[in-house]
PDB file of C-alpha atoms in Angstrom:
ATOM      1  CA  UNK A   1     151.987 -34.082 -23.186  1.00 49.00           C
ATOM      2  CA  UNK A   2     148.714 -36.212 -23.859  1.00 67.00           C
ATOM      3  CA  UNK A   3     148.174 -39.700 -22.758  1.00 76.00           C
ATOM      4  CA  UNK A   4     147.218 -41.204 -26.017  1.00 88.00           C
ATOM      5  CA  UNK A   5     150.676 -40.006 -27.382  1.00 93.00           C
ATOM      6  CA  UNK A   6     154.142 -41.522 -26.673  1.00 94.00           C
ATOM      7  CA  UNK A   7     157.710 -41.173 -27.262  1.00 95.00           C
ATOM      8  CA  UNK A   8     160.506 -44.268 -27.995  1.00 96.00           C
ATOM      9  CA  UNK A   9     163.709 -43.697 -28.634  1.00 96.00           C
ATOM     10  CA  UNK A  10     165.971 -46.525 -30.139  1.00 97.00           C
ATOM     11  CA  UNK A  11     169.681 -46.815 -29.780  1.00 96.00           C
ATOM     12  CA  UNK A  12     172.378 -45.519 -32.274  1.00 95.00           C
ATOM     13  CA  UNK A  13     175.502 -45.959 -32.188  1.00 93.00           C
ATOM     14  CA  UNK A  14     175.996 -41.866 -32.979  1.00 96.00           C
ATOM     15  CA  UNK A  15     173.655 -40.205 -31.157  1.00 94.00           C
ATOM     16  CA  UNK A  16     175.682 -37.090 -32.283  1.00 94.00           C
ATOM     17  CA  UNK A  17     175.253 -37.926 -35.868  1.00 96.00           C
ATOM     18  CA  UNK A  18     171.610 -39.020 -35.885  1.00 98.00           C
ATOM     19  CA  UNK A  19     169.025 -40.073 -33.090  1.00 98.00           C
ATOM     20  CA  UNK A  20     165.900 -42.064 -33.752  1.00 98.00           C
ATOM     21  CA  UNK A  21     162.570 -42.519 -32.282  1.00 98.00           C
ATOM     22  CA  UNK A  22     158.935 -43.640 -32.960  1.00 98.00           C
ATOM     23  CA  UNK A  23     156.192 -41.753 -31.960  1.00 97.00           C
ATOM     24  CA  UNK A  24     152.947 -43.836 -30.882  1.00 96.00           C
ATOM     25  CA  UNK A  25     149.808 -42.179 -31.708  1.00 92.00           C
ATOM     26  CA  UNK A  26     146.545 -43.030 -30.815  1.00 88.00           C
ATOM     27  CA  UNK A  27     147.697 -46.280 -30.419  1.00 80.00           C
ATOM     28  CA  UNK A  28     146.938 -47.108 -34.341  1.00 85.00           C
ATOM     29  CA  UNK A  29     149.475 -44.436 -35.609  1.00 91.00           C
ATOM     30  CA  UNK A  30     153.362 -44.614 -35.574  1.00 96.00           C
ATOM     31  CA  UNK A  31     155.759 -41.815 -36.979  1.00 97.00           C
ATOM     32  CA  UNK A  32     159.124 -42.974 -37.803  1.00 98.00           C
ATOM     33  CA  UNK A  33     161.288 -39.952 -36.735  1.00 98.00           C
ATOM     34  CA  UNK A  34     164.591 -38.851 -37.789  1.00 98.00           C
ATOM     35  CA  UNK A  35     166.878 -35.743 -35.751  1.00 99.00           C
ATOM     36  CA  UNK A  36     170.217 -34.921 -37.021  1.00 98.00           C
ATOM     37  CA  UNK A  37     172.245 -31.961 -37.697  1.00 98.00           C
ATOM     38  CA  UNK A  38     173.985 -33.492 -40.788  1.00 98.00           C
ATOM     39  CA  UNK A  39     173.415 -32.584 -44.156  1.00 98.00           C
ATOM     40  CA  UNK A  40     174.661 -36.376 -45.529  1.00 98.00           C
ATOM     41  CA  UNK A  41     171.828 -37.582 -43.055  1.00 98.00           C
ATOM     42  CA  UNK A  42     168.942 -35.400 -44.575  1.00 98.00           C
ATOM     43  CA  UNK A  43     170.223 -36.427 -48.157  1.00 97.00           C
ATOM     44  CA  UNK A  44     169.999 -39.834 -47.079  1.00 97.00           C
ATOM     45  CA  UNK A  45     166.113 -39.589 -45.540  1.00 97.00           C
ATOM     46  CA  UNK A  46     165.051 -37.608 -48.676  1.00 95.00           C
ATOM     47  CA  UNK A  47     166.519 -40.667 -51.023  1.00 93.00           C
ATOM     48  CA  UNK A  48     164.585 -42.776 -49.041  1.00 93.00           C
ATOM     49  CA  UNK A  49     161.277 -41.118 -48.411  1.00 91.00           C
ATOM     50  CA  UNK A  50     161.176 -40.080 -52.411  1.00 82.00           C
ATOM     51  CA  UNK A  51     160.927 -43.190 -54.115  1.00 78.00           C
ATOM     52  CA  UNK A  52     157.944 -44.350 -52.232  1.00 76.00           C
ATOM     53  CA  UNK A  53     156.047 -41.088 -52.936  1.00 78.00           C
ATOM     54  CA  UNK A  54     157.035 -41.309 -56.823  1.00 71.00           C
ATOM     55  CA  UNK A  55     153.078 -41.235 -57.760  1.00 68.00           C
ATOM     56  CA  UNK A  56     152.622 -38.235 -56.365  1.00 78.00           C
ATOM     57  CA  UNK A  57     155.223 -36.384 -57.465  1.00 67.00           C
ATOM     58  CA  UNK A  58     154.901 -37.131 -60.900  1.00 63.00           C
ATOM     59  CA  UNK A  59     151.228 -36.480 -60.248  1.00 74.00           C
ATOM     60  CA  UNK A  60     151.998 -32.941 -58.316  1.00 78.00           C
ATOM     61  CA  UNK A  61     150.225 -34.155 -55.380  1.00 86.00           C
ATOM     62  CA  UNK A  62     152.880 -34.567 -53.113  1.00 92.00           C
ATOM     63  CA  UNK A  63     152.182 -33.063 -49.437  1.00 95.00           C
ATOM     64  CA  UNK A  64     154.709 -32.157 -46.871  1.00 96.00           C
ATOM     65  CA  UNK A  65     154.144 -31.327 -43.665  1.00 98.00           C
ATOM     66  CA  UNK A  66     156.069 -28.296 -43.143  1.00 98.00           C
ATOM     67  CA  UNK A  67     157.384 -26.538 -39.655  1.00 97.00           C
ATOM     68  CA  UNK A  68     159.980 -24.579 -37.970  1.00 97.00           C
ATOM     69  CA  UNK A  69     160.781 -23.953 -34.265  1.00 96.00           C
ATOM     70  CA  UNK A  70     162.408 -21.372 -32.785  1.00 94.00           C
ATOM     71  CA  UNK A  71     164.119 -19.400 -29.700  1.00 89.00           C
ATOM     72  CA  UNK A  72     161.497 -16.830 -28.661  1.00 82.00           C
ATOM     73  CA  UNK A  73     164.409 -14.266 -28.755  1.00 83.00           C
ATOM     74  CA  UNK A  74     165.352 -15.053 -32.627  1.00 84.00           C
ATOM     75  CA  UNK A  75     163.483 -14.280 -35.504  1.00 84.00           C
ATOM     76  CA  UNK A  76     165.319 -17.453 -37.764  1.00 92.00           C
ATOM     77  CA  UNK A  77     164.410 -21.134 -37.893  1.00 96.00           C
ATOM     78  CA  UNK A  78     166.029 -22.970 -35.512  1.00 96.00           C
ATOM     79  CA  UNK A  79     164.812 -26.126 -36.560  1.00 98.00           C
ATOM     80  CA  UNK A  80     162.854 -27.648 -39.921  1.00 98.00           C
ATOM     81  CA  UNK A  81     160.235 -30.461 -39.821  1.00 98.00           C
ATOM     82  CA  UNK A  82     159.346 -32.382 -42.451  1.00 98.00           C
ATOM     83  CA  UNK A  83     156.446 -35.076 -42.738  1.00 98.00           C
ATOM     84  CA  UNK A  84     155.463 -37.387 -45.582  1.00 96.00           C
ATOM     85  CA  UNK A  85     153.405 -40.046 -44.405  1.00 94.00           C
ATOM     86  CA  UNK A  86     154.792 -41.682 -41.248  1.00 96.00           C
ATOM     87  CA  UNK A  87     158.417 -40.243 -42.016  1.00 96.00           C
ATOM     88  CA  UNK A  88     159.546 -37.375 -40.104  1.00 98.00           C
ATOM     89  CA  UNK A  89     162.908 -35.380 -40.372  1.00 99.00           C
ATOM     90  CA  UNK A  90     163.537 -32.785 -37.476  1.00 99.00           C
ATOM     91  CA  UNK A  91     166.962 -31.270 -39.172  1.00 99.00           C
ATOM     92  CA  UNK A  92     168.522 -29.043 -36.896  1.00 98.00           C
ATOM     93  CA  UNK A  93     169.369 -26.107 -38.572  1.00 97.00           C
ATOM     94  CA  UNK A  94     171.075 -24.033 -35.935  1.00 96.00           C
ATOM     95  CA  UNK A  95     173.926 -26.426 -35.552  1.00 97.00           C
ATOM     96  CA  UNK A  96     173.797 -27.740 -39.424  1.00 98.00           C
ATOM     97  CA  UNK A  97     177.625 -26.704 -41.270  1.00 97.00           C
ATOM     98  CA  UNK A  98     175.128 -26.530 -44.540  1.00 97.00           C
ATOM     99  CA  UNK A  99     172.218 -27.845 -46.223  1.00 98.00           C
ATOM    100  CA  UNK A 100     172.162 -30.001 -49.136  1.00 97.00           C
ATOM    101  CA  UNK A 101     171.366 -28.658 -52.699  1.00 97.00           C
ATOM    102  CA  UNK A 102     168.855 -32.024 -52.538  1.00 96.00           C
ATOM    103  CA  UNK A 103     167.016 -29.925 -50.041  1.00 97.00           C
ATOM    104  CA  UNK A 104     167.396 -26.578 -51.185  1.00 97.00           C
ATOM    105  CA  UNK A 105     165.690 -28.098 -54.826  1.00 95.00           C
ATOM    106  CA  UNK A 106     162.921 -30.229 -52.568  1.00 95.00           C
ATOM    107  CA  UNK A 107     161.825 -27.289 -50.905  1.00 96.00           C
ATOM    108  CA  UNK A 108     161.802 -24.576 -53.872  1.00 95.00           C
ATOM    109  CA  UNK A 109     159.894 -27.130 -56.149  1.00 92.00           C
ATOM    110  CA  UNK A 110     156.559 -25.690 -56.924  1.00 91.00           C
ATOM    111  CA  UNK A 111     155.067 -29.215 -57.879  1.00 91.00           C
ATOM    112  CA  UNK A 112     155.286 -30.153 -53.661  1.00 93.00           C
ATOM    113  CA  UNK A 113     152.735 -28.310 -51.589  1.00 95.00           C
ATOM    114  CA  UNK A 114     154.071 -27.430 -48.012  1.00 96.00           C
ATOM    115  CA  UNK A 115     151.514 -27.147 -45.703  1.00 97.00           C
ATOM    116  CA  UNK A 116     151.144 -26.245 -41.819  1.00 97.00           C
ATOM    117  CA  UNK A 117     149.037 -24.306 -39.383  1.00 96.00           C
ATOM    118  CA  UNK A 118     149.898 -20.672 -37.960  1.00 92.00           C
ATOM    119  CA  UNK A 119     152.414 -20.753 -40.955  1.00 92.00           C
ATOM    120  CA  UNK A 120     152.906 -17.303 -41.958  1.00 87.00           C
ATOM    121  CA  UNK A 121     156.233 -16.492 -40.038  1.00 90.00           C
ATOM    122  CA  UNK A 122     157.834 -19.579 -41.503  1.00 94.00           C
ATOM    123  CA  UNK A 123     158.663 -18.714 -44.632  1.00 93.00           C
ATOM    124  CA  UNK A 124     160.495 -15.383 -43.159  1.00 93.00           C
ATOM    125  CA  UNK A 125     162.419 -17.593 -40.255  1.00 94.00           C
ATOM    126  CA  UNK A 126     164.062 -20.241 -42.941  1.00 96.00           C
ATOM    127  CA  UNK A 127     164.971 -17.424 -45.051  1.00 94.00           C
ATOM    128  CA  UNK A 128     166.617 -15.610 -41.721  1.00 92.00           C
ATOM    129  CA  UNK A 129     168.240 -18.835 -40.598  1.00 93.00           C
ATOM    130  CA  UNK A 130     172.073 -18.828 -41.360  1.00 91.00           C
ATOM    131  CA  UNK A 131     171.072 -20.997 -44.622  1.00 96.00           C
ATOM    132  CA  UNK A 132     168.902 -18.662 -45.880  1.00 96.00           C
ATOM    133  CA  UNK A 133     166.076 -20.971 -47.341  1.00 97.00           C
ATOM    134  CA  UNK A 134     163.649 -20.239 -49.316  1.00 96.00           C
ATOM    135  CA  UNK A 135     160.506 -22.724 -49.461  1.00 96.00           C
ATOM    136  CA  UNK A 136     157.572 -22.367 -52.049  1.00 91.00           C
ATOM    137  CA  UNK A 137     154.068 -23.724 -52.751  1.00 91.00           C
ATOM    138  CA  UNK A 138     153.403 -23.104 -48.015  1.00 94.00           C
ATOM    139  CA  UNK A 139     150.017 -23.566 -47.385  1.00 95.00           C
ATOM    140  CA  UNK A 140     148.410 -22.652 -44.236  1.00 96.00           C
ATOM    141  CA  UNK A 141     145.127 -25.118 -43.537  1.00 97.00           C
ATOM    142  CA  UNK A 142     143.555 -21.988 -41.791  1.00 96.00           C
ATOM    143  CA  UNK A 143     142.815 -20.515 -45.345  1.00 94.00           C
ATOM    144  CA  UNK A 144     142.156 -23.836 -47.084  1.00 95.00           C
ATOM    145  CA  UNK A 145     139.285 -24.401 -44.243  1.00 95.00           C
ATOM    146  CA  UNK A 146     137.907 -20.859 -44.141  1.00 94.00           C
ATOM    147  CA  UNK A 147     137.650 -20.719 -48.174  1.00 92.00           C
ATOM    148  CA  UNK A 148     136.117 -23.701 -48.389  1.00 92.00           C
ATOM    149  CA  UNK A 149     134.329 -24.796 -45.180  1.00 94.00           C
ATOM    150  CA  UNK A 150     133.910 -21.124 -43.394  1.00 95.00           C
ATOM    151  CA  UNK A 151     135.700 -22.034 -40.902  1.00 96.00           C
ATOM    152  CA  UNK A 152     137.113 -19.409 -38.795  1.00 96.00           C
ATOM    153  CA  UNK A 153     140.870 -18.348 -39.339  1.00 94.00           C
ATOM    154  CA  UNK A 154     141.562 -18.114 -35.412  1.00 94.00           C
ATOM    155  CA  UNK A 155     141.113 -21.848 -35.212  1.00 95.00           C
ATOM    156  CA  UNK A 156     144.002 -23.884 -33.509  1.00 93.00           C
ATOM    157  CA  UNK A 157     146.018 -26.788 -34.451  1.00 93.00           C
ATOM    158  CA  UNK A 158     144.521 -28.556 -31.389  1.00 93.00           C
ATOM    159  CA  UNK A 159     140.884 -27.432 -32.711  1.00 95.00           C
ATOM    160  CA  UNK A 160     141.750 -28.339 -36.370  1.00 96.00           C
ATOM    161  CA  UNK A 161     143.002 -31.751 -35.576  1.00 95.00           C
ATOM    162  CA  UNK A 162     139.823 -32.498 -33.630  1.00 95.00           C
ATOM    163  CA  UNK A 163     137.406 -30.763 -36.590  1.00 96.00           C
ATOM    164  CA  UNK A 164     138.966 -32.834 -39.599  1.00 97.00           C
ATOM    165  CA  UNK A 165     141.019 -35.838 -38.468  1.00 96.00           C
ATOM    166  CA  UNK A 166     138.742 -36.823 -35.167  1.00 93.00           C
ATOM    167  CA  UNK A 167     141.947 -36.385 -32.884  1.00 92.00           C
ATOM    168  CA  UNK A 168     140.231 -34.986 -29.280  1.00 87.00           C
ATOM    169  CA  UNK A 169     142.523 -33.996 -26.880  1.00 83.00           C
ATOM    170  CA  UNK A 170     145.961 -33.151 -28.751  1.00 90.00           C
ATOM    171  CA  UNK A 171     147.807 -30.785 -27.007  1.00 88.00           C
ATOM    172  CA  UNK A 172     150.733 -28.523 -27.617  1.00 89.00           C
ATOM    173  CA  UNK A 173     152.154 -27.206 -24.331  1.00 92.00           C
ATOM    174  CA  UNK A 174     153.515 -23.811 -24.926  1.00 92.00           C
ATOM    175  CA  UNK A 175     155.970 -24.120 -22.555  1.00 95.00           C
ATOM    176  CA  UNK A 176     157.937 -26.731 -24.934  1.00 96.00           C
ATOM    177  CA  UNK A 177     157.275 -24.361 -28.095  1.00 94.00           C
ATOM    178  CA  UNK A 178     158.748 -21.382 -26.098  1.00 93.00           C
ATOM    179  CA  UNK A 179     161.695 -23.593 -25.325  1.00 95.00           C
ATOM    180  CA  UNK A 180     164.839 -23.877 -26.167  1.00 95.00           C
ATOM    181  CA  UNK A 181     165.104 -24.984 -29.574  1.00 97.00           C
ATOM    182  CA  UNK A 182     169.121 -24.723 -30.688  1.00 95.00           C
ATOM    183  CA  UNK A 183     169.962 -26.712 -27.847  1.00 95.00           C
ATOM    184  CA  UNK A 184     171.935 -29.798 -29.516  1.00 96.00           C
ATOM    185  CA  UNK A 185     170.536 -32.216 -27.340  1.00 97.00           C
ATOM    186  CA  UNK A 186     167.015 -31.349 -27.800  1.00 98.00           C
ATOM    187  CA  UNK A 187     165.005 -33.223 -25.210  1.00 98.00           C
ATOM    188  CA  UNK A 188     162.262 -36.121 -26.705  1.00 98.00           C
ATOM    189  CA  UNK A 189     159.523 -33.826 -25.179  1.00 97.00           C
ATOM    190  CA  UNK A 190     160.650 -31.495 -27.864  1.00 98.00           C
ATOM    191  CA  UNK A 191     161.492 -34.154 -30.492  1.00 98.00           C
ATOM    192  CA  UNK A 192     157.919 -35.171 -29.955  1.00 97.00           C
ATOM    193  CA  UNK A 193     156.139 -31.703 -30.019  1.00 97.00           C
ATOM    194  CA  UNK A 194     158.009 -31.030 -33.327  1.00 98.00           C
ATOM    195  CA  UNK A 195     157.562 -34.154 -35.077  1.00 98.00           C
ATOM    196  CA  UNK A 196     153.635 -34.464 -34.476  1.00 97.00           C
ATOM    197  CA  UNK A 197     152.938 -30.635 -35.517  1.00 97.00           C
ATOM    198  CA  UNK A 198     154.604 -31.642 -38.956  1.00 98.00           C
ATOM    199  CA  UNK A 199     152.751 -34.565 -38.739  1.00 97.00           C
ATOM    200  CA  UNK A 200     149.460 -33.359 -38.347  1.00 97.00           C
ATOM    201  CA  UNK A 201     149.944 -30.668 -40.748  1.00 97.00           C
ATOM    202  CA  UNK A 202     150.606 -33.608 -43.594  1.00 97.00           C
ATOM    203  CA  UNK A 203     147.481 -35.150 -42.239  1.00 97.00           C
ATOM    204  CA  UNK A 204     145.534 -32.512 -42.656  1.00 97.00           C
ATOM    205  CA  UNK A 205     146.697 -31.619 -45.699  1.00 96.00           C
ATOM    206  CA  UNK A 206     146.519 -34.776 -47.164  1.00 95.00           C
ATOM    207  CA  UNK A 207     142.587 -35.112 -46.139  1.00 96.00           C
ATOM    208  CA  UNK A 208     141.829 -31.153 -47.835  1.00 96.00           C
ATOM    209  CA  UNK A 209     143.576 -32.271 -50.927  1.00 93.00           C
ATOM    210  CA  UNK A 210     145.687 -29.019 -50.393  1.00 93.00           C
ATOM    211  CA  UNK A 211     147.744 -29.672 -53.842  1.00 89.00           C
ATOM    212  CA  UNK A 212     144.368 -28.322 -55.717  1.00 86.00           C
ATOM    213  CA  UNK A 213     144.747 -24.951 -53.683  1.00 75.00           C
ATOM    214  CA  UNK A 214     144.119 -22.437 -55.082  1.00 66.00           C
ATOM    215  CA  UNK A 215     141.914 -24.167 -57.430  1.00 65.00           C
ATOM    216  CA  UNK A 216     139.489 -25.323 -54.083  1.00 54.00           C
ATOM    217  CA  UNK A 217     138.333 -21.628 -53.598  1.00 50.00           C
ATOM    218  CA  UNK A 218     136.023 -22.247 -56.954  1.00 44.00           C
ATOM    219  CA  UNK A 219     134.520 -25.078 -55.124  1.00 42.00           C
TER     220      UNK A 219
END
């Protein structure tokens, strides 16, 4: 996918449970990233990820990343991304038996801002999903950027990434996006297409201060 990105998986002993990898980026930047279909597994990485994020949540300045994939043929989620910081969860919701109530609270709590890029079908495709979640406080960066830099709203991730974080050259292939995404055994091209879209979207989010949206348009 781009040279200056890489993919390393690490052994588990149930790679039907959970997988693991790390993501290099740009050589300086490494995601930590979590796949799993189990709920106990997504409980577990929330626990974890919260307490080191406890500032800004009591603050209301938590960002998350926020994405979905999809089958081009289906008009539900698929899959759900989440990024805080280096931490990413890619919880596969096609083959999920539920979704924990820790989840269902994280991502209905107004207090966290969600943000991504080309977001506005996401929202619809969780609720669609066989677990029917519903997600509040989604941002897209497209309006934070055009409210408050003029930016144009036709802008892509790729051109976004490039504009505000100084990332040249990030690609997204579509022919990974368009694939097939409630395969179990998603490949780590996939893992890694869907773990550094959530990833950018915290990073952008986190340099536009997206938690004061709405409140930026006054700026």
């Amino acid at each position: 996918m781009n040279d200056h990105i890489t993919i390393e998986p690490h052994h588990s002993q149930n790679p039907q449970r959970i997988r693991t990898f790390t993501i290099h980026f740009f050589h300086s930047h490494h995601i930590h990233v979590t796949l799993t279909s189990t709920p106990a597994v997504v409980r577990g990485w929330l626990h974890k990820v919260h307490p080191l994020f406890v500032t800004h949540i009591h603050s209301r300045r938590l960002v998350v990343g926020l994405g979905v994939q999809w089958n081009p043929y289906s008009a539900s989620a698929a899959t759900l991304q989440l990024c805080i910081g280096h931490r990413c969860l890619v919880f596969q919701l096609f083959h999920a038996p539920r979704v924990p109530r820790f989840l269902r609270r994280f991502l209905s709590n107004t207090d966290n801002t969600f943000v991504g890029v080309w977001n506005h079908r996401d929202k619809d495709m969780l609720l669609n999903s066989r677990h029917e979640l519903s997600v509040s406080n989604l941002v897209d960066v497209r309006d934070v950027v055009a409210a408050t830099k003029g930016w144009s709203r036709s802008l892509s991730m790729e051109e976004l990434t490039g504009r505000i974080l100084g990332f040249k050259d990030v690609e997204k292939p579509e022919r990974v996006g368009r694939s097939a995404w409630d395969n179990y055994w998603l490949s780590e091209e996939q893992v890694q297409y869907a773990s550094v879209d959530a990833y950018l979207s915290f990073s952008m989010g986190k340099a536009l201060n997206v938690w004061k949206w709405p409140d930026l348009m006054s700026f």
